[in-house]
PDB file of C-alpha atoms (C1' of nucleotides) in Angstrom:
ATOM      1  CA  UNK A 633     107.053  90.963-208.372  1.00 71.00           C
ATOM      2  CA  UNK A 634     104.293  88.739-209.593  1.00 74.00           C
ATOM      3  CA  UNK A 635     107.263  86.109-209.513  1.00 83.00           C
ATOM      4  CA  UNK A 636     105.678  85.322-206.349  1.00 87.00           C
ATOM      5  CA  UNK A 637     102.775  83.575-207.740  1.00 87.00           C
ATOM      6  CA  UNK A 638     104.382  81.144-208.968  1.00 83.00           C
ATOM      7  CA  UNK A 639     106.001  79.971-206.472  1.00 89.00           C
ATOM      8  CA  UNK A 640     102.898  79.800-204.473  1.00 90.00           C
ATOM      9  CA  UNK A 641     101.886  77.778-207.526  1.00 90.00           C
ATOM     10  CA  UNK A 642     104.733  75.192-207.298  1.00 92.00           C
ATOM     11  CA  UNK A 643     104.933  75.364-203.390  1.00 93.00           C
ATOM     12  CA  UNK A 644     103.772  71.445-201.991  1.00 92.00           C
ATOM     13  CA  UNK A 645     101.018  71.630-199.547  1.00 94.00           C
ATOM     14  CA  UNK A 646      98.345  69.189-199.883  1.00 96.00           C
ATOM     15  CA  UNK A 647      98.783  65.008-198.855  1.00 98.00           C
ATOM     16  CA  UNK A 648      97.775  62.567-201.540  1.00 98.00           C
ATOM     17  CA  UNK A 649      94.252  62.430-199.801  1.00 98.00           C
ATOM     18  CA  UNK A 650      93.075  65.555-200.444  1.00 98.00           C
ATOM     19  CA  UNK A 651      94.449  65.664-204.244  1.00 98.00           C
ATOM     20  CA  UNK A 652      92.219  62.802-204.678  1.00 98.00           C
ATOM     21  CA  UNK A 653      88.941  64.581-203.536  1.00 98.00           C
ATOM     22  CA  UNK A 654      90.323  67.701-206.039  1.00 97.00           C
ATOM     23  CA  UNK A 655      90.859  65.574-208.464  1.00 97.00           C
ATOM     24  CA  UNK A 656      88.387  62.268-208.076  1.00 97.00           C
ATOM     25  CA  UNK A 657      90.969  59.827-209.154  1.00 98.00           C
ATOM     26  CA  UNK A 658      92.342  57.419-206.819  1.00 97.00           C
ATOM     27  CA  UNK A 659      95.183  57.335-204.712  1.00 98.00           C
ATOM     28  CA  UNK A 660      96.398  54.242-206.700  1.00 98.00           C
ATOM     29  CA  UNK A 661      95.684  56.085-209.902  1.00 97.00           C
ATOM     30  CA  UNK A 662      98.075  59.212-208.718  1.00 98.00           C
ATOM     31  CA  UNK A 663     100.525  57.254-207.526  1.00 98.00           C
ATOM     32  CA  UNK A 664     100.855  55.331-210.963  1.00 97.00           C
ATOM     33  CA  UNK A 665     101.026  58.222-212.825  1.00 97.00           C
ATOM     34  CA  UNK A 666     104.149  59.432-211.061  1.00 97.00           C
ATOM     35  CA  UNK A 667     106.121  56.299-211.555  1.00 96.00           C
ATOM     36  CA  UNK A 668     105.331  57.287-215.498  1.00 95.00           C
ATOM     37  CA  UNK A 669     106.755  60.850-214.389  1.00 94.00           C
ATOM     38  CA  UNK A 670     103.853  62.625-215.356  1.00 94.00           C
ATOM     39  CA  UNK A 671     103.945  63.884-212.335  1.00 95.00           C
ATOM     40  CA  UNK A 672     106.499  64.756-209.343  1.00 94.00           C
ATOM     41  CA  UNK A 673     105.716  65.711-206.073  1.00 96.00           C
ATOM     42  CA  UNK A 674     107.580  66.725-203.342  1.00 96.00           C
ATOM     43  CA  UNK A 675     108.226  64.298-200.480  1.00 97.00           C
ATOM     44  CA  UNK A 676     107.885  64.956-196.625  1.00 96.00           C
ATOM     45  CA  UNK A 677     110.192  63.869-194.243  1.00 95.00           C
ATOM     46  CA  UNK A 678     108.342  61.086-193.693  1.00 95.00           C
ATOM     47  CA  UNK A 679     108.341  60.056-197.301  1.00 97.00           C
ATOM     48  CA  UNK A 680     104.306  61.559-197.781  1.00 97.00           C
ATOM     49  CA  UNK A 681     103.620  63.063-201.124  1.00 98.00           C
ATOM     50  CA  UNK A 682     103.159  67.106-200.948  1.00 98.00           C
ATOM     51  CA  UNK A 683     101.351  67.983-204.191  1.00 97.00           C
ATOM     52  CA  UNK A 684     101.836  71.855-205.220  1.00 96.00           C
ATOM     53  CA  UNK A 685      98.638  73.410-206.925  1.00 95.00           C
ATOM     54  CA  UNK A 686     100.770  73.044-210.376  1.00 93.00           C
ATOM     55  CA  UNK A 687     100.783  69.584-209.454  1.00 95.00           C
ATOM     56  CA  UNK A 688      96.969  69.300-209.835  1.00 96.00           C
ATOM     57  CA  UNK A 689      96.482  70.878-212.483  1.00 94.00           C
ATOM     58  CA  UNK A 690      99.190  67.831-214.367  1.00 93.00           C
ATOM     59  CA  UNK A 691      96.935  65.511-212.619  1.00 96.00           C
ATOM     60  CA  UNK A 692      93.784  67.354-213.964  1.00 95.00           C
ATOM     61  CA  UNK A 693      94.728  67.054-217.626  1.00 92.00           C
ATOM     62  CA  UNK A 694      95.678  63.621-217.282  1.00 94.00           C
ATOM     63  CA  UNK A 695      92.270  62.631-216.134  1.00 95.00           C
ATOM     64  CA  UNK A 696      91.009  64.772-219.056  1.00 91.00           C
ATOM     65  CA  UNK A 697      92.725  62.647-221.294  1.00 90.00           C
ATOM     66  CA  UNK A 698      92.347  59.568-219.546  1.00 91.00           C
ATOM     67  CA  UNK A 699      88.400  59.989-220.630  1.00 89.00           C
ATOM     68  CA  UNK A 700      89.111  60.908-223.698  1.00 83.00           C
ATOM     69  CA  UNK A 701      90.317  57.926-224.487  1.00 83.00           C
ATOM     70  CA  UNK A 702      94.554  58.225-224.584  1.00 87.00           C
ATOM     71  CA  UNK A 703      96.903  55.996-223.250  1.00 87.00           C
ATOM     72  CA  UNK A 704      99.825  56.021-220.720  1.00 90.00           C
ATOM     73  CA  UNK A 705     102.272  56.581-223.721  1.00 87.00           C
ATOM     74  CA  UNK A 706      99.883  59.456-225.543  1.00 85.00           C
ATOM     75  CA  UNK A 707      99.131  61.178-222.526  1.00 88.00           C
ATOM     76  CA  UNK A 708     103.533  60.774-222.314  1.00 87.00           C
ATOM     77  CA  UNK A 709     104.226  62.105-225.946  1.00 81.00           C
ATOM     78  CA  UNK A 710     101.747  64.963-225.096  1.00 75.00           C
ATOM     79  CA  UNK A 711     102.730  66.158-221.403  1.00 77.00           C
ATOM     80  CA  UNK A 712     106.130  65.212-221.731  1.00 75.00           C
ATOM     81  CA  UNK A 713     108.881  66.532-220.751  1.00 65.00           C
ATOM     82  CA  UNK A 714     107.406  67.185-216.936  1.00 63.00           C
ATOM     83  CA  UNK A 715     108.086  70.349-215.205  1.00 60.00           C
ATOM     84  CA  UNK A 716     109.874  68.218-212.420  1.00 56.00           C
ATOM     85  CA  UNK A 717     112.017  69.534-209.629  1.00 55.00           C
ATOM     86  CA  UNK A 718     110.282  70.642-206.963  1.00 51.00           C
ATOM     87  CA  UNK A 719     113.167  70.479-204.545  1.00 52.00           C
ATOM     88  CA  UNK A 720     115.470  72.471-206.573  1.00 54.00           C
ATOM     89  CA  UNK A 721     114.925  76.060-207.811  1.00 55.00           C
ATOM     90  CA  UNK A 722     113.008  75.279-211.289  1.00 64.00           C
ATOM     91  CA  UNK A 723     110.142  77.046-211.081  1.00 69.00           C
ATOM     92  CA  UNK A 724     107.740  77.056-214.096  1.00 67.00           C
ATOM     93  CA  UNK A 725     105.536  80.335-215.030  1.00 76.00           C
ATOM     94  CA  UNK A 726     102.466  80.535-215.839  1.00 77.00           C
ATOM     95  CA  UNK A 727     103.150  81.243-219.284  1.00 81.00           C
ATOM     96  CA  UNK A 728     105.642  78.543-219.949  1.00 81.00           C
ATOM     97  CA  UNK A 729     102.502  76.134-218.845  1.00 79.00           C
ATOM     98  CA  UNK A 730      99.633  77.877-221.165  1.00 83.00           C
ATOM     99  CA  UNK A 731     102.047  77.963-224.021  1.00 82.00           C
ATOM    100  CA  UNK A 732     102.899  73.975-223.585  1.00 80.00           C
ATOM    101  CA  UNK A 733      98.885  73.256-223.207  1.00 82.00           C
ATOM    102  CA  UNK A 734      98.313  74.729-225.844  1.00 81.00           C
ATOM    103  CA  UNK A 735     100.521  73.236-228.838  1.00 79.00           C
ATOM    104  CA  UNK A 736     100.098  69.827-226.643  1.00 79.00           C
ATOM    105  CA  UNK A 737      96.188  69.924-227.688  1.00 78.00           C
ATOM    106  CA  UNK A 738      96.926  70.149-231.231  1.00 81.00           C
ATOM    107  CA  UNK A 739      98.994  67.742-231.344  1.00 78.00           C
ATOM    108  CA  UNK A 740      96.845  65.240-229.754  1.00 79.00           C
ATOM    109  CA  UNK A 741      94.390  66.649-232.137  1.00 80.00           C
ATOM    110  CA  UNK A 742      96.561  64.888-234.949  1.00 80.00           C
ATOM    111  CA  UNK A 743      97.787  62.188-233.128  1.00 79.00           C
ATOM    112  CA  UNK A 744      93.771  61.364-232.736  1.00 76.00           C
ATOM    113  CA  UNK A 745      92.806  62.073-236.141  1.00 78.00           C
ATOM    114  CA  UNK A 746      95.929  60.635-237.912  1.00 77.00           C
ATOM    115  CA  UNK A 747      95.141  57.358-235.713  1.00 74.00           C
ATOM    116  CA  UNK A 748      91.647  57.147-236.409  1.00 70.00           C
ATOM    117  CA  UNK A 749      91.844  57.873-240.366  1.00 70.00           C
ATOM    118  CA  UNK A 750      95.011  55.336-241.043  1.00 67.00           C
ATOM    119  CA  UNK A 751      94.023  51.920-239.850  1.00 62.00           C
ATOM    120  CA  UNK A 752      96.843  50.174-237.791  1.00 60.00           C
ATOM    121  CA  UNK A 753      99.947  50.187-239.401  1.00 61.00           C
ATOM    122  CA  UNK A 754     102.427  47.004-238.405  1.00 64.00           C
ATOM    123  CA  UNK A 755     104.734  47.746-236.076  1.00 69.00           C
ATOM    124  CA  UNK A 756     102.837  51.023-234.892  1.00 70.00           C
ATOM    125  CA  UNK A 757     101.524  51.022-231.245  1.00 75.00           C
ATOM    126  CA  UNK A 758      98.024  52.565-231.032  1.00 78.00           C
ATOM    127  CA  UNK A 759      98.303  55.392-228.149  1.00 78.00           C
ATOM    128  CA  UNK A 760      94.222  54.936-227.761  1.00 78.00           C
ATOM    129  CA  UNK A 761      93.002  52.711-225.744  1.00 75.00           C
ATOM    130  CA  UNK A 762      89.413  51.199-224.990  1.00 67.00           C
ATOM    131  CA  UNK A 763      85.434  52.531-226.408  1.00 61.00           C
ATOM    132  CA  UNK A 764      87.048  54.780-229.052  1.00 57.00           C
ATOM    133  CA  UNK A 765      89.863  52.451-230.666  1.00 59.00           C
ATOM    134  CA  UNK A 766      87.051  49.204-230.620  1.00 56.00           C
ATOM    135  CA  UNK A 767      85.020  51.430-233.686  1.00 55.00           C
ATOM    136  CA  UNK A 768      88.178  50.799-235.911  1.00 51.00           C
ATOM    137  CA  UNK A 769      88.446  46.792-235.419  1.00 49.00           C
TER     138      UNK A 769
ATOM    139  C1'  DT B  37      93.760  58.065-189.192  1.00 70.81           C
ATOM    140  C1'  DT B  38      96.319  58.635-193.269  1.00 70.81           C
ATOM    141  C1'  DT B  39      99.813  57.296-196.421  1.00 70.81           C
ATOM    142  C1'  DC B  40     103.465  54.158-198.276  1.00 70.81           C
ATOM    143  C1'  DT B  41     105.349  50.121-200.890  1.00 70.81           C
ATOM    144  C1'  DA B  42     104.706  45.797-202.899  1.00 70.81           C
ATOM    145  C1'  DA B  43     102.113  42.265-204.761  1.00 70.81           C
ATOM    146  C1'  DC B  44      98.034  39.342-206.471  1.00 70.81           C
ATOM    147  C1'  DA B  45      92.487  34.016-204.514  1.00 70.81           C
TER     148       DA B  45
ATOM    149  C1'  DT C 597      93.137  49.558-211.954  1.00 70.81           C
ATOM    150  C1'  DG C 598      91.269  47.428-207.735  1.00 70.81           C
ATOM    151  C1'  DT C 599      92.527  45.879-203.467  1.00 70.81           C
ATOM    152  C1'  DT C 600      94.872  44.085-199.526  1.00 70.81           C
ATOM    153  C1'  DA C 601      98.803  43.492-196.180  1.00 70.81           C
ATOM    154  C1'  DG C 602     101.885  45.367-192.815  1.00 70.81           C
ATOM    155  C1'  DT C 603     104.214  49.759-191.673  1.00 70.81           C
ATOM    156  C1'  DA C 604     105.585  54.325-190.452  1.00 70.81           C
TER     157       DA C 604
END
DNA sequence: TTTCTAACA
DNA sequence: TGTTAGTA
């Protein structure tokens, strides 16, 4: 039954406060990702965020990206579609995670280098943002 | 004390 | 994103 792992894995335990010491973004920053779903925690009775260790992890590769230099909608086209539901019985394995991470990285891989080869093309919004996108001005 | 939502001199 | 206000 190693089943049970991942429910411990998807189980909400930790508030919002100490997600952002695990994490080092801010509470504002956490919060905003979940209104762009890229993210769902569970919710207390009391309406508090629970954040599962699944959870963190999201939150962990959307910082890594963050740095790197990708937008709301890349980090979306890249993450997407969330492993939601934490309420109902969907439980996501391990597996299922590794597997999305890793085809996910190519692709941003291309998205990046496709991006940064072809200048802007009209009517195509850039999905970097900031330092990296100013080179190609 | 901590977290939540909403909003911006 | 930061930050603040007023709550729960």
């Amino acid at each position: 039954m190693a089943n049970n792992d991942e429910l411990r894995k998807n189980m909400a335990l930790f508030p919002i406060g100490i997600v952002m010491k695990l994490t080092d973004l801010t509470a504002r920053q956490i919060r905003y990702y979940e209104q762009h779903e890229l993210v769902k925690p569970a919710r207390t009775g009391g309406n508090q965020r629970l954040y599962s260790f699944i959870d963190v992890q999201r939150l962990l590769e959307i910082k890594d990206l963050i740095e790197k230099g990708v937008n709301i909608a890349g980090i979306k086209q890249v993450l997407l579609p969330v492993s939601g539901d934490s309420e109902e019985a969907t439980v996501i394995t391990e597996q299922t995670e590794m597997k999305r991470k890793e085809l996910t990285e190519t692709q941003l891989h291309k998205m990046l280098k496709q991006q940064l080869i072809s200048g802007k093309r009209p009517g195509q919004v850039s999905l970097i943002q900031g330092e990296l996108s100013r080179f190609f001005h």
